[in-house]
């Protein structure tokens, strides 16, 4: 099997779980219960979806340690932000910050901004805190908090992996495709700011 075939197979394997929903045979579980509701949360909002993929794309562009450090930093700080949101700790500028994160992370990818890994962690961390806080404040009343958090953490990891896989699959030769995806993320962010979506 060629390297290109392996890349395509890996990308398909990463995208397949995101395109499926489990079947539930019992009443009271499903998209309204804890884990599935948490899992669906990042997938149901264009702002969250776009940022999670953009983090993966940017990590793939940077390469090296950033491929694992940036997504893990996002998930870790996001979970901390979710705990703050669930505890009803107020945080200013959550929604404007989330909208800014879509534009900024999209531009970082589109412009192939090459920052030190620690600076990337700081930027990603600020945005992850805001996204996590939003996730935490939006936990359904009947959901178990930890199960809900596990659901959105898993979905976030999967979206990061989709971004990484897409960035790596395009390779250095087609780096322009990854950057174009970043420009699309930034454009989505601008659209969200002006209410186009």
Short mmCIF file of C-alpha atoms in Angstrom, two decimals:
data_model
loop_
_atom_site.label_atom_id
_atom_site.label_comp_id
_atom_site.label_asym_id
_atom_site.label_seq_id
_atom_site.Cartn_x
_atom_site.Cartn_y
_atom_site.Cartn_z
CA UNK A 1 0.00 0.00 0.00
CA UNK A 2 1.39 3.42 -0.96
CA UNK A 3 1.89 6.30 1.43
CA UNK A 4 -0.91 8.26 -0.28
CA UNK A 5 -3.28 5.31 0.13
CA UNK A 6 -2.40 5.05 3.81
CA UNK A 7 -3.03 8.76 4.31
CA UNK A 8 -6.43 8.49 2.62
CA UNK A 9 -7.32 5.43 4.67
CA UNK A 10 -6.29 7.17 7.91
CA UNK A 11 -8.36 10.23 7.02
CA UNK A 12 -11.40 8.09 6.20
CA UNK A 13 -11.00 6.20 9.48
CA UNK A 14 -10.95 9.48 11.39
CA UNK A 15 -13.96 10.93 9.60
CA UNK A 16 -16.17 7.84 9.77
CA UNK A 17 -16.97 8.00 13.52
CA UNK A 18 -17.89 11.66 13.22
CA UNK A 19 -20.45 10.80 10.55
CA UNK A 20 -22.27 8.13 12.53
CA UNK A 21 -24.60 8.15 15.50
CA UNK A 22 -25.12 5.19 17.80
CA UNK A 23 -28.46 3.40 17.98
CA UNK A 24 -30.11 3.33 21.41
CA UNK A 25 -32.59 0.62 22.35
CA UNK A 26 -33.71 2.16 25.63
CA UNK A 27 -35.72 5.24 26.47
CA UNK A 28 -33.85 8.00 28.29
CA UNK A 29 -30.50 7.54 26.65
CA UNK A 30 -29.38 9.12 23.46
CA UNK A 31 -28.73 12.69 22.42
CA UNK A 32 -30.45 14.10 25.53
CA UNK A 33 -28.47 12.04 28.04
CA UNK A 34 -25.09 12.95 29.43
CA UNK A 35 -22.32 11.43 27.29
CA UNK A 36 -24.10 11.67 23.91
CA UNK A 37 -25.26 15.22 24.64
CA UNK A 38 -21.71 16.20 25.53
CA UNK A 39 -20.34 14.44 22.47
CA UNK A 40 -22.79 16.21 20.16
CA UNK A 41 -22.23 19.68 21.66
CA UNK A 42 -19.00 20.54 19.77
CA UNK A 43 -20.37 18.93 16.62
CA UNK A 44 -23.58 20.97 16.66
CA UNK A 45 -22.09 24.45 16.77
CA UNK A 46 -20.20 25.86 13.80
CA UNK A 47 -18.02 27.96 16.12
CA UNK A 48 -16.84 25.00 18.20
CA UNK A 49 -16.51 22.68 15.21
CA UNK A 50 -14.41 25.15 13.23
CA UNK A 51 -12.04 25.98 16.09
CA UNK A 52 -11.40 22.34 17.00
CA UNK A 53 -10.46 21.53 13.40
CA UNK A 54 -8.36 24.72 13.11
CA UNK A 55 -6.30 23.72 16.16
CA UNK A 56 -5.50 20.42 14.44
CA UNK A 57 -4.65 22.14 11.15
CA UNK A 58 -2.34 24.62 12.89
CA UNK A 59 -0.66 21.81 14.84
CA UNK A 60 -0.08 19.91 11.58
CA UNK A 61 1.45 23.00 9.96
CA UNK A 62 3.77 23.51 12.92
CA UNK A 63 4.66 19.83 13.19
CA UNK A 64 6.94 18.31 15.80
CA UNK A 65 5.87 18.62 19.41
CA UNK A 66 2.94 20.91 18.51
CA UNK A 67 1.07 17.99 16.90
CA UNK A 68 0.35 16.54 20.32
CA UNK A 69 1.00 19.50 22.66
CA UNK A 70 -1.48 21.96 21.17
CA UNK A 71 -4.49 19.63 21.00
CA UNK A 72 -3.78 18.23 24.47
CA UNK A 73 -3.42 21.75 25.87
CA UNK A 74 -6.74 22.69 24.29
CA UNK A 75 -8.55 19.69 25.78
CA UNK A 76 -6.97 20.11 29.23
CA UNK A 77 -7.71 23.82 29.53
CA UNK A 78 -11.16 23.33 28.01
CA UNK A 79 -12.02 20.83 30.75
CA UNK A 80 -10.86 23.34 33.36
CA UNK A 81 -13.04 26.01 31.77
CA UNK A 82 -15.97 23.59 31.73
CA UNK A 83 -15.55 22.96 35.45
CA UNK A 84 -15.66 26.72 36.04
CA UNK A 85 -18.79 27.03 33.91
CA UNK A 86 -20.50 24.15 35.71
CA UNK A 87 -19.63 25.81 39.03
CA UNK A 88 -21.29 29.02 37.75
CA UNK A 89 -18.05 31.00 38.03
CA UNK A 90 -18.67 34.10 35.90
CA UNK A 91 -16.30 34.76 33.02
CA UNK A 92 -16.47 37.91 30.90
CA UNK A 93 -16.43 37.99 27.12
CA UNK A 94 -17.07 34.27 26.60
CA UNK A 95 -19.20 34.59 23.45
CA UNK A 96 -17.17 37.40 21.82
CA UNK A 97 -13.99 35.48 22.71
CA UNK A 98 -15.32 32.32 21.10
CA UNK A 99 -16.16 34.24 17.92
CA UNK A 100 -12.69 35.82 17.99
CA UNK A 101 -11.15 32.36 18.38
CA UNK A 102 -12.69 31.21 15.09
CA UNK A 103 -11.26 34.20 13.21
CA UNK A 104 -7.86 34.23 14.95
CA UNK A 105 -7.17 30.50 14.72
CA UNK A 106 -8.32 30.51 11.10
CA UNK A 107 -5.91 33.35 10.33
CA UNK A 108 -3.06 31.62 12.17
CA UNK A 109 -3.55 28.64 9.85
CA UNK A 110 -4.18 30.71 6.70
CA UNK A 111 -1.03 32.76 7.26
CA UNK A 112 0.95 29.70 8.45
CA UNK A 113 2.06 31.65 11.52
CA UNK A 114 5.04 29.83 13.01
CA UNK A 115 5.17 30.52 16.74
CA UNK A 116 7.09 28.70 19.47
CA UNK A 117 5.12 25.77 20.88
CA UNK A 118 4.73 27.57 24.23
CA UNK A 119 3.23 30.67 22.56
CA UNK A 120 0.82 28.46 20.64
CA UNK A 121 -0.20 26.78 23.90
CA UNK A 122 -0.87 30.20 25.46
CA UNK A 123 -3.08 31.33 22.56
CA UNK A 124 -4.88 28.02 22.34
CA UNK A 125 -5.26 27.94 26.12
CA UNK A 126 -7.09 31.27 26.26
CA UNK A 127 -9.53 30.17 23.60
CA UNK A 128 -9.92 26.70 25.12
CA UNK A 129 -10.85 28.26 28.47
CA UNK A 130 -13.64 30.22 26.80
CA UNK A 131 -14.93 27.24 24.81
CA UNK A 132 -14.81 25.07 27.93
CA UNK A 133 -16.69 27.64 29.99
CA UNK A 134 -19.41 27.74 27.34
CA UNK A 135 -19.61 23.93 27.34
CA UNK A 136 -19.82 23.90 31.13
CA UNK A 137 -22.59 26.47 31.36
CA UNK A 138 -24.61 24.62 28.71
CA UNK A 139 -24.70 21.25 30.49
CA UNK A 140 -28.33 20.08 30.35
CA UNK A 141 -30.08 20.00 33.74
CA UNK A 142 -30.59 16.25 33.66
CA UNK A 143 -27.03 15.45 32.51
CA UNK A 144 -24.29 14.02 34.69
CA UNK A 145 -21.48 16.57 34.53
CA UNK A 146 -18.53 14.21 34.23
CA UNK A 147 -20.22 12.10 31.56
CA UNK A 148 -21.12 15.24 29.62
CA UNK A 149 -17.52 16.50 29.91
CA UNK A 150 -16.17 13.13 28.73
CA UNK A 151 -18.46 13.34 25.71
CA UNK A 152 -17.37 16.77 24.59
CA UNK A 153 -13.72 15.98 25.35
CA UNK A 154 -13.86 12.93 23.08
CA UNK A 155 -15.59 14.87 20.29
CA UNK A 156 -12.99 17.63 20.64
CA UNK A 157 -10.12 15.13 20.39
CA UNK A 158 -11.71 13.61 17.29
CA UNK A 159 -12.09 17.02 15.66
CA UNK A 160 -8.46 17.86 16.46
CA UNK A 161 -7.46 14.56 14.84
CA UNK A 162 -9.52 15.40 11.76
CA UNK A 163 -7.64 18.71 11.47
CA UNK A 164 -4.26 17.05 12.02
CA UNK A 165 -5.04 14.29 9.51
CA UNK A 166 -6.23 16.81 6.91
CA UNK A 167 -3.14 18.94 7.45
CA UNK A 168 -0.76 16.00 7.23
CA UNK A 169 -2.60 14.40 4.31
CA UNK A 170 -2.16 17.54 2.25
CA UNK A 171 1.60 17.25 2.82
CA UNK A 172 4.23 19.91 2.35
CA UNK A 173 3.68 19.94 -1.41
CA UNK A 174 0.05 21.00 -0.96
CA UNK A 175 0.46 23.10 2.16
CA UNK A 176 -1.62 25.69 0.34
CA UNK A 177 -4.69 23.46 0.85
CA UNK A 178 -4.21 23.53 4.62
CA UNK A 179 -3.79 27.29 4.51
CA UNK A 180 -6.93 27.60 2.36
CA UNK A 181 -8.81 25.58 4.98
CA UNK A 182 -7.56 28.09 7.56
CA UNK A 183 -8.83 30.95 5.42
CA UNK A 184 -12.21 29.19 5.24
CA UNK A 185 -12.22 28.91 9.06
CA UNK A 186 -11.49 32.64 9.37
CA UNK A 187 -14.23 33.43 6.84
CA UNK A 188 -16.69 31.32 8.83
CA UNK A 189 -15.66 33.27 11.93
CA UNK A 190 -16.31 36.60 10.20
CA UNK A 191 -19.67 35.24 9.04
CA UNK A 192 -20.52 34.24 12.60
CA UNK A 193 -19.54 37.68 13.90
CA UNK A 194 -21.91 39.34 11.42
CA UNK A 195 -24.69 36.80 11.90
CA UNK A 196 -24.42 35.17 8.48
CA UNK A 197 -24.68 31.67 9.95
#
